[in-house]
Each structure stands twice: as structure tokens, then as C-alpha cells.
PDB file of C-alpha atoms in Angstrom:
ATOM      1  CA  GLY A   1       7.889  -9.371  14.158  1.00  0.00           C
ATOM      2  CA  ALA A   2       7.975  -7.594  10.768  1.00  0.00           C
ATOM      3  CA  VAL A   3       7.617  -3.950  12.158  1.00  0.00           C
ATOM      4  CA  VAL A   4       8.676  -1.289  10.023  1.00  0.00           C
ATOM      5  CA  SER A   5       9.438   2.624  10.974  1.00  0.00           C
ATOM      6  CA  GLN A   6       9.752   5.806   9.222  1.00  0.00           C
ATOM      7  CA  HIS A   7      11.257   8.878   9.648  1.00  0.00           C
ATOM      8  CA  PRO A   8      10.010  11.808   9.988  1.00  0.00           C
ATOM      9  CA  SER A   9       6.543  11.068  10.046  1.00  0.00           C
ATOM     10  CA  TRP A  10       5.817  14.445   9.131  1.00  0.00           C
ATOM     11  CA  VAL A  11       7.994  17.325   7.957  1.00  0.00           C
ATOM     12  CA  ILE A  12       7.346  21.060   6.504  1.00  0.00           C
ATOM     13  CA  CYS A  13      10.391  22.047   3.835  1.00  0.00           C
ATOM     14  CA  LYS A  14      10.788  25.292   2.143  1.00  0.00           C
ATOM     15  CA  SER A  15      10.795  25.410  -1.234  1.00  0.00           C
ATOM     16  CA  GLY A  16      14.453  24.609  -3.320  1.00  0.00           C
ATOM     17  CA  THR A  17      15.103  22.036  -0.316  1.00  0.00           C
ATOM     18  CA  SER A  18      15.745  19.042   0.155  1.00  0.00           C
ATOM     19  CA  VAL A  19      14.017  16.728   2.923  1.00  0.00           C
ATOM     20  CA  LYS A  20      15.472  12.791   3.165  1.00  0.00           C
ATOM     21  CA  ILE A  21      12.928  10.022   4.956  1.00  0.00           C
ATOM     22  CA  GLU A  22      14.338   7.056   5.919  1.00  0.00           C
ATOM     23  CA  CYS A  23      12.570   3.372   6.401  1.00  0.00           C
ATOM     24  CA  ARG A  24      13.832   1.063   8.823  1.00  0.00           C
ATOM     25  CA  SER A  25      12.953  -2.402   9.143  1.00  0.00           C
ATOM     26  CA  LEU A  26      13.311  -3.425  12.962  1.00  0.00           C
ATOM     27  CA  ASP A  27      12.916  -6.742  13.468  1.00  0.00           C
ATOM     28  CA  PHE A  28      13.943  -8.573  10.402  1.00  0.00           C
ATOM     29  CA  GLN A  29      16.136  -8.245   6.757  1.00  0.00           C
ATOM     30  CA  ALA A  30      14.045  -6.772   4.276  1.00  0.00           C
ATOM     31  CA  THR A  31      15.360  -7.545   0.657  1.00  0.00           C
ATOM     32  CA  THR A  32      13.453  -5.277  -1.376  1.00  0.00           C
ATOM     33  CA  MET A  33      11.913  -1.807  -0.150  1.00  0.00           C
ATOM     34  CA  PHE A  34       8.891  -0.008  -1.554  1.00  0.00           C
ATOM     35  CA  TRP A  35       8.384   3.532  -1.744  1.00  0.00           C
ATOM     36  CA  TYR A  36       4.702   4.561  -2.468  1.00  0.00           C
ATOM     37  CA  ARG A  37       3.486   7.866  -2.579  1.00  0.00           C
ATOM     38  CA  GLN A  38      -0.239   8.952  -1.745  1.00  0.00           C
ATOM     39  CA  PHE A  39      -2.079  12.438  -2.200  1.00  0.00           C
ATOM     40  CA  PRO A  40      -5.294  13.356  -0.268  1.00  0.00           C
ATOM     41  CA  LYS A  41      -7.887  10.545  -1.280  1.00  0.00           C
ATOM     42  CA  GLN A  42      -6.385   8.252  -3.690  1.00  0.00           C
ATOM     43  CA  SER A  43      -5.011   5.043  -3.923  1.00  0.00           C
ATOM     44  CA  LEU A  44      -1.048   3.838  -2.877  1.00  0.00           C
ATOM     45  CA  MET A  45       1.525   4.891  -5.928  1.00  0.00           C
ATOM     46  CA  LEU A  46       4.788   3.176  -6.828  1.00  0.00           C
ATOM     47  CA  MET A  47       6.980   5.159  -6.925  1.00  0.00           C
ATOM     48  CA  ALA A  48      10.554   2.750  -6.515  1.00  0.00           C
ATOM     49  CA  THR A  49      11.531  -0.102  -6.440  1.00  0.00           C
ATOM     50  CA  SER A  50      14.691  -1.223  -4.366  1.00  0.00           C
ATOM     51  CA  ASN A  51      16.785  -3.817  -3.430  1.00  0.00           C
ATOM     52  CA  GLU A  52      20.184  -3.999  -1.124  1.00  0.00           C
ATOM     53  CA  GLY A  53      22.585  -3.107  -2.652  1.00  0.00           C
ATOM     54  CA  SER A  54      22.093  -1.705  -6.238  1.00  0.00           C
ATOM     55  CA  LYS A  55      20.002   0.792  -7.876  1.00  0.00           C
ATOM     56  CA  ALA A  56      16.606   1.752  -7.428  1.00  0.00           C
ATOM     57  CA  THR A  57      14.059   0.402 -10.576  1.00  0.00           C
ATOM     58  CA  TYR A  58      11.925   3.644 -10.930  1.00  0.00           C
ATOM     59  CA  GLU A  59       8.413   3.626 -11.946  1.00  0.00           C
ATOM     60  CA  GLN A  60       7.513   5.141 -15.076  1.00  0.00           C
ATOM     61  CA  GLY A  61       6.678   9.552 -14.904  1.00  0.00           C
ATOM     62  CA  VAL A  62       8.864   8.983 -11.268  1.00  0.00           C
ATOM     63  CA  GLU A  63      12.103  11.151 -11.882  1.00  0.00           C
ATOM     64  CA  LYS A  64      15.186   9.135 -10.239  1.00  0.00           C
ATOM     65  CA  ASP A  65      17.297  12.985  -9.913  1.00  0.00           C
ATOM     66  CA  LYS A  66      14.558  14.135  -7.892  1.00  0.00           C
ATOM     67  CA  PHE A  67      13.601  11.719  -5.881  1.00  0.00           C
ATOM     68  CA  LEU A  68      16.746   9.570  -4.684  1.00  0.00           C
ATOM     69  CA  ILE A  69      17.140   6.549  -3.075  1.00  0.00           C
ATOM     70  CA  ASN A  70      19.026   4.365  -1.415  1.00  0.00           C
ATOM     71  CA  HIS A  71      19.418   0.770   0.373  1.00  0.00           C
ATOM     72  CA  ALA A  72      22.845   0.852   1.590  1.00  0.00           C
ATOM     73  CA  SER A  73      21.535  -2.138   4.189  1.00  0.00           C
ATOM     74  CA  LEU A  74      19.347  -4.872   4.682  1.00  0.00           C
ATOM     75  CA  THR A  75      17.434  -2.922   7.472  1.00  0.00           C
ATOM     76  CA  LEU A  76      17.342   1.174   5.571  1.00  0.00           C
ATOM     77  CA  SER A  77      16.032   2.713   2.803  1.00  0.00           C
ATOM     78  CA  THR A  78      16.120   6.149   2.488  1.00  0.00           C
ATOM     79  CA  LEU A  79      14.227   8.484  -0.102  1.00  0.00           C
ATOM     80  CA  THR A  80      15.300  12.418  -0.694  1.00  0.00           C
ATOM     81  CA  VAL A  81      13.411  14.832  -2.888  1.00  0.00           C
ATOM     82  CA  THR A  82      15.407  17.194  -3.310  1.00  0.00           C
ATOM     83  CA  SER A  83      15.078  20.533  -4.713  1.00  0.00           C
ATOM     84  CA  ALA A  84      11.163  20.052  -3.167  1.00  0.00           C
ATOM     85  CA  HIS A  85       7.467  21.826  -4.525  1.00  0.00           C
ATOM     86  CA  PRO A  86       4.693  22.683  -2.768  1.00  0.00           C
ATOM     87  CA  GLU A  87       3.439  20.080  -5.588  1.00  0.00           C
ATOM     88  CA  ASP A  88       5.746  17.394  -4.215  1.00  0.00           C
ATOM     89  CA  SER A  89       3.543  17.307  -0.798  1.00  0.00           C
ATOM     90  CA  SER A  90       2.310  13.935  -0.186  1.00  0.00           C
ATOM     91  CA  PHE A  91       1.900  11.082   1.969  1.00  0.00           C
ATOM     92  CA  TYR A  92       4.826   8.855   1.508  1.00  0.00           C
ATOM     93  CA  ILE A  93       4.855   6.010   2.615  1.00  0.00           C
ATOM     94  CA  CYS A  94       7.528   2.282   2.460  1.00  0.00           C
ATOM     95  CA  SER A  95       6.903  -0.964   3.190  1.00  0.00           C
ATOM     96  CA  ALA A  96       9.192  -4.238   3.016  1.00  0.00           C
ATOM     97  CA  SER A  97       9.481  -7.371   1.951  1.00  0.00           C
ATOM     98  CA  LYS A  98      11.636  -9.963   3.577  1.00  0.00           C
ATOM     99  CA  GLY A  99      11.915 -11.865   0.051  1.00  0.00           C
ATOM    100  CA  SER A 100      13.229 -10.933  -3.213  1.00  0.00           C
ATOM    101  CA  GLY A 101       9.598 -10.661  -4.715  1.00  0.00           C
ATOM    102  CA  GLY A 102       6.082  -8.674  -3.273  1.00  0.00           C
ATOM    103  CA  TYR A 103       4.626 -10.768  -0.968  1.00  0.00           C
ATOM    104  CA  GLU A 104       2.824  -9.740   2.085  1.00  0.00           C
ATOM    105  CA  GLN A 105       4.605  -6.364   2.831  1.00  0.00           C
ATOM    106  CA  TYR A 106       5.056  -4.967   5.681  1.00  0.00           C
ATOM    107  CA  PHE A 107       4.442  -1.065   5.634  1.00  0.00           C
ATOM    108  CA  GLY A 108       5.268   1.825   7.444  1.00  0.00           C
ATOM    109  CA  PRO A 109       3.485   4.997   9.624  1.00  0.00           C
ATOM    110  CA  GLY A 110       4.041   6.923   6.580  1.00  0.00           C
ATOM    111  CA  THR A 111       5.503  10.810   6.468  1.00  0.00           C
ATOM    112  CA  ARG A 112       3.207  13.713   6.143  1.00  0.00           C
ATOM    113  CA  LEU A 113       5.797  16.387   3.417  1.00  0.00           C
ATOM    114  CA  THR A 114       4.279  19.977   3.165  1.00  0.00           C
ATOM    115  CA  VAL A 115       6.253  22.273   0.471  1.00  0.00           C
ATOM    116  CA  THR A 116       5.602  25.393   1.257  1.00  0.00           C
TER     117      THR A 116
ATOM    118  CA  GLY B   1       2.000  -4.954 -16.234  1.00  0.00           C
ATOM    119  CA  GLU B   2      -0.438  -5.404 -14.246  1.00  0.00           C
ATOM    120  CA  ASN B   3      -3.495  -2.922 -13.718  1.00  0.00           C
ATOM    121  CA  VAL B   4      -6.229  -3.205 -10.371  1.00  0.00           C
ATOM    122  CA  GLU B   5      -9.284  -1.942 -10.949  1.00  0.00           C
ATOM    123  CA  GLN B   6     -11.150  -2.029  -7.769  1.00  0.00           C
ATOM    124  CA  HIS B   7     -14.871  -1.543  -7.575  1.00  0.00           C
ATOM    125  CA  PRO B   8     -17.490   0.706  -6.279  1.00  0.00           C
ATOM    126  CA  SER B   9     -15.364   3.326  -4.897  1.00  0.00           C
ATOM    127  CA  THR B  10     -17.490   4.923  -2.047  1.00  0.00           C
ATOM    128  CA  LEU B  11     -19.672   2.196   0.073  1.00  0.00           C
ATOM    129  CA  SER B  12     -22.290   3.121   2.537  1.00  0.00           C
ATOM    130  CA  VAL B  13     -23.996   0.746   4.898  1.00  0.00           C
ATOM    131  CA  GLN B  14     -26.057  -0.065   8.068  1.00  0.00           C
ATOM    132  CA  GLU B  15     -24.534  -1.451  11.182  1.00  0.00           C
ATOM    133  CA  GLY B  16     -24.829  -5.015  10.456  1.00  0.00           C
ATOM    134  CA  ASP B  17     -25.176  -5.406   7.035  1.00  0.00           C
ATOM    135  CA  SER B  18     -22.759  -6.946   4.773  1.00  0.00           C
ATOM    136  CA  ALA B  19     -20.649  -5.323   2.295  1.00  0.00           C
ATOM    137  CA  VAL B  20     -19.334  -5.977  -0.579  1.00  0.00           C
ATOM    138  CA  ILE B  21     -15.994  -4.623  -3.083  1.00  0.00           C
ATOM    139  CA  LYS B  22     -14.933  -6.244  -5.356  1.00  0.00           C
ATOM    140  CA  CYS B  23     -11.493  -6.044  -7.472  1.00  0.00           C
ATOM    141  CA  THR B  24     -10.321  -7.413 -10.470  1.00  0.00           C
ATOM    142  CA  TYR B  25      -6.528  -7.767 -11.859  1.00  0.00           C
ATOM    143  CA  SER B  26      -5.089  -8.248 -15.501  1.00  0.00           C
ATOM    144  CA  ASP B  27      -2.027 -10.415 -15.912  1.00  0.00           C
ATOM    145  CA  SER B  28      -2.699 -13.572 -15.214  1.00  0.00           C
ATOM    146  CA  ALA B  29       1.348 -14.611 -13.258  1.00  0.00           C
ATOM    147  CA  SER B  30      -0.741 -12.744 -10.262  1.00  0.00           C
ATOM    148  CA  ASN B  31      -0.899 -15.402  -7.386  1.00  0.00           C
ATOM    149  CA  TYR B  32      -0.614 -13.318  -3.995  1.00  0.00           C
ATOM    150  CA  PHE B  33      -3.945 -10.810  -3.644  1.00  0.00           C
ATOM    151  CA  PRO B  34      -3.769  -8.956  -0.157  1.00  0.00           C
ATOM    152  CA  TRP B  35      -6.861  -6.694   1.324  1.00  0.00           C
ATOM    153  CA  TYR B  36      -5.909  -3.433   3.354  1.00  0.00           C
ATOM    154  CA  LYS B  37      -7.291  -1.292   5.448  1.00  0.00           C
ATOM    155  CA  GLN B  38      -6.811   2.276   5.991  1.00  0.00           C
ATOM    156  CA  GLU B  39      -7.898   4.912   8.239  1.00  0.00           C
ATOM    157  CA  LEU B  40      -7.232   8.460   7.866  1.00  0.00           C
ATOM    158  CA  GLY B  41      -3.126   9.441   8.251  1.00  0.00           C
ATOM    159  CA  LYS B  42      -2.507   5.375   8.667  1.00  0.00           C
ATOM    160  CA  ARG B  43      -0.270   3.179   6.840  1.00  0.00           C
ATOM    161  CA  PRO B  44      -2.218   0.857   5.188  1.00  0.00           C
ATOM    162  CA  GLN B  45      -3.050  -2.584   7.003  1.00  0.00           C
ATOM    163  CA  LEU B  46      -3.650  -6.036   6.096  1.00  0.00           C
ATOM    164  CA  ILE B  47      -6.261  -7.386   7.279  1.00  0.00           C
ATOM    165  CA  ILE B  48      -6.198 -11.119   4.371  1.00  0.00           C
ATOM    166  CA  ASP B  49      -4.748 -12.169   2.119  1.00  0.00           C
ATOM    167  CA  ILE B  50      -5.651 -15.058   0.001  1.00  0.00           C
ATOM    168  CA  ARG B  51      -3.081 -16.835  -3.060  1.00  0.00           C
ATOM    169  CA  SER B  52      -4.454 -18.227  -6.156  1.00  0.00           C
ATOM    170  CA  ASN B  53      -4.434 -22.167  -4.982  1.00  0.00           C
ATOM    171  CA  VAL B  54      -7.003 -21.062  -2.467  1.00  0.00           C
ATOM    172  CA  GLY B  55     -10.677 -20.220  -3.827  1.00  0.00           C
ATOM    173  CA  GLU B  56     -12.068 -18.799   0.061  1.00  0.00           C
ATOM    174  CA  LYS B  57     -10.329 -17.865   2.785  1.00  0.00           C
ATOM    175  CA  LYS B  58     -12.470 -16.390   5.806  1.00  0.00           C
ATOM    176  CA  ASP B  59     -11.338 -14.687   9.248  1.00  0.00           C
ATOM    177  CA  GLN B  60     -14.240 -13.893  11.776  1.00  0.00           C
ATOM    178  CA  ARG B  61     -16.231 -11.710  10.015  1.00  0.00           C
ATOM    179  CA  ILE B  62     -13.800 -10.552   6.779  1.00  0.00           C
ATOM    180  CA  ALA B  63     -13.801 -13.518   4.143  1.00  0.00           C
ATOM    181  CA  VAL B  64     -12.059 -12.880   0.238  1.00  0.00           C
ATOM    182  CA  THR B  65     -13.723 -15.079  -2.790  1.00  0.00           C
ATOM    183  CA  LEU B  66     -11.188 -15.518  -5.742  1.00  0.00           C
ATOM    184  CA  ASN B  67     -11.958 -16.559  -8.699  1.00  0.00           C
ATOM    185  CA  LYS B  68      -8.543 -17.180 -11.015  1.00  0.00           C
ATOM    186  CA  THR B  69     -10.340 -17.668 -13.987  1.00  0.00           C
ATOM    187  CA  ALA B  70     -12.822 -15.032 -14.831  1.00  0.00           C
ATOM    188  CA  LYS B  71      -9.257 -13.033 -12.800  1.00  0.00           C
ATOM    189  CA  HIS B  72     -11.309 -11.618  -9.760  1.00  0.00           C
ATOM    190  CA  PHE B  73     -11.764 -11.912  -6.116  1.00  0.00           C
ATOM    191  CA  SER B  74     -13.901  -9.383  -3.836  1.00  0.00           C
ATOM    192  CA  LEU B  75     -13.675  -8.486  -0.096  1.00  0.00           C
ATOM    193  CA  HIS B  76     -16.873  -9.398   1.852  1.00  0.00           C
ATOM    194  CA  ILE B  77     -17.630  -7.753   5.383  1.00  0.00           C
ATOM    195  CA  THR B  78     -20.469  -9.290   7.153  1.00  0.00           C
ATOM    196  CA  GLU B  79     -22.309  -8.310  10.380  1.00  0.00           C
ATOM    197  CA  THR B  80     -20.765  -4.312   9.526  1.00  0.00           C
ATOM    198  CA  GLN B  81     -20.224  -1.949  12.686  1.00  0.00           C
ATOM    199  CA  PRO B  82     -18.852   1.214  12.432  1.00  0.00           C
ATOM    200  CA  GLU B  83     -15.934   1.322  13.707  1.00  0.00           C
ATOM    201  CA  ASP B  84     -15.398  -0.694   9.798  1.00  0.00           C
ATOM    202  CA  SER B  85     -15.386   2.530   8.306  1.00  0.00           C
ATOM    203  CA  ALA B  86     -12.102   3.208   6.678  1.00  0.00           C
ATOM    204  CA  VAL B  87     -10.593   3.223   3.018  1.00  0.00           C
ATOM    205  CA  TYR B  88     -10.026  -0.831   2.180  1.00  0.00           C
ATOM    206  CA  PHE B  89      -7.943  -1.383  -0.774  1.00  0.00           C
ATOM    207  CA  CYS B  90      -7.448  -4.750  -2.893  1.00  0.00           C
ATOM    208  CA  ALA B  91      -3.952  -5.319  -4.788  1.00  0.00           C
ATOM    209  CA  ALA B  92      -2.662  -8.099  -6.589  1.00  0.00           C
ATOM    210  CA  ASN B  93       1.275  -9.424  -7.415  1.00  0.00           C
ATOM    211  CA  SER B  94       2.872 -12.245  -8.494  1.00  0.00           C
ATOM    212  CA  GLY B  95       6.158 -13.255  -6.448  1.00  0.00           C
ATOM    213  CA  ASN B  96       9.031 -11.205  -8.048  1.00  0.00           C
ATOM    214  CA  THR B  97       6.589  -8.146  -8.655  1.00  0.00           C
ATOM    215  CA  PRO B  98       5.728  -4.788  -6.309  1.00  0.00           C
ATOM    216  CA  LEU B  99       2.470  -4.898  -5.261  1.00  0.00           C
ATOM    217  CA  VAL B 100       0.011  -2.887  -7.636  1.00  0.00           C
ATOM    218  CA  PHE B 101      -3.104  -0.846  -6.055  1.00  0.00           C
ATOM    219  CA  GLY B 102      -7.001  -0.499  -5.865  1.00  0.00           C
ATOM    220  CA  LYS B 103      -8.576   2.411  -6.393  1.00  0.00           C
ATOM    221  CA  GLY B 104      -9.696   2.140  -3.396  1.00  0.00           C
ATOM    222  CA  THR B 105     -13.421   1.813  -1.927  1.00  0.00           C
ATOM    223  CA  ARG B 106     -14.598   4.882   1.123  1.00  0.00           C
ATOM    224  CA  LEU B 107     -16.956   1.995   2.807  1.00  0.00           C
ATOM    225  CA  SER B 108     -19.511   4.083   5.522  1.00  0.00           C
ATOM    226  CA  VAL B 109     -20.896   2.038   8.033  1.00  0.00           C
ATOM    227  CA  ILE B 110     -24.285   4.263   9.574  1.00  0.00           C
ATOM    228  CA  ALA B 111     -25.377   3.463  12.772  1.00  0.00           C
TER     229      ALA B 111
END
């Protein structure tokens, strides 16, 4: 076990609209979930760490008002990209950890966002 | 915070040869070092990991070595096959911090 799902797998939206991405741990409770962004041919860049029931911790340079993260339950975290722009087009990947730290993170399949 | 450097950025080997990818880290508190394989458009897949109380770990054709004193760890793939072609990422963290990834190595195995 330790399966993480993401929805949608891909999305195309118009500039100025908002998009919500869901990350679910299917067979375990995820105390901590992480959101990464990956541009083509680049590494995974951590955007934020979310713990169930508390505010997300954002990495430096990531706008918390633009990338809204909600971790309402132990199995679900959502990332909402607000007022999306073409430069937000990227591969967004979530991961989940069973413990309170970063050991053994289980990755979702990713969501490819294209903003036109 | 932690900083992970990974080398080389690209690596081409002949099928059957070995491939070695090296990473260094900066935070002496880091104690978990996983390696991920990522194919185009897919999620990173954990292929092997090592914790700081171990110096070496092997799983069939894949091995990882860790030198805590020098703060570096390496991935070794022996008898490479075309299906080993992918991007490989190293990462590091301690028990209560997020994983920090290296920039990745694009491995090409030439048949």
C-alpha cells in the first residue's frame, strides 16, 4: 500500500481563471503532503508543505495568495492556482508522507497544467 | 537549509556498462537519501534509498553508497539496459523536513 492519486491528470485553462488540483492518499492517512512544481527538463521544486488541519508552509518565492493549499483531511490536499497565467504552465506533483516528517514520500501521478 | 548537488547532468553509457551518479549534500542533519527514476511525463519512482546508519545498500543491479563524513552519496547501476534510460534524481532530508532534490541526471543507455 501507499498509493497517491491526483486529479485531474491534465488541464487546460484560460489565462485569468482558477484551477483546483486534488491529491489523495488512497490507502493510508497522510499527516503531511507536499506540493512540487516541475518545469520541462528541470528538477522538482518544492512549493509548500501542508499538514492536516493547519496552514501550509510555503517556500520562499512561492506566492501563498496565488497558490492556495488546503489540507482538510488526512487523505486530501488541494492546490488551487488562482488567476492563472501562461507562466504557471507546469507539471504539478503532490506527495504524501505517513509520518510527520519527510521520510519515504509517495508521489502522485502529477497534473499537467497548460494556461492559454 | 539543505542543498543537494548532483553530477553529471547527462550521462551516456553503452548497454552492459555501469553508470554512476553522484550527489553531495550540505546539511549534516540529513539522514535519509532516496534515489528516484522519472520517465517522461510520469511521477518519480523510488528505486532505492539509504539511511545514515548504513554505508551501502544493494538491490540487484542497483546500489547506493553513502559517505556521511564527506556528505556525499552515489548511485551505481551495473549491467545497464536500454530501459534504464530516464532521469534520475537524488534527494535528502532529515526526519522532519521535506525532501530536497538534486537537479537530475539524464541517463541514456545506448544499445
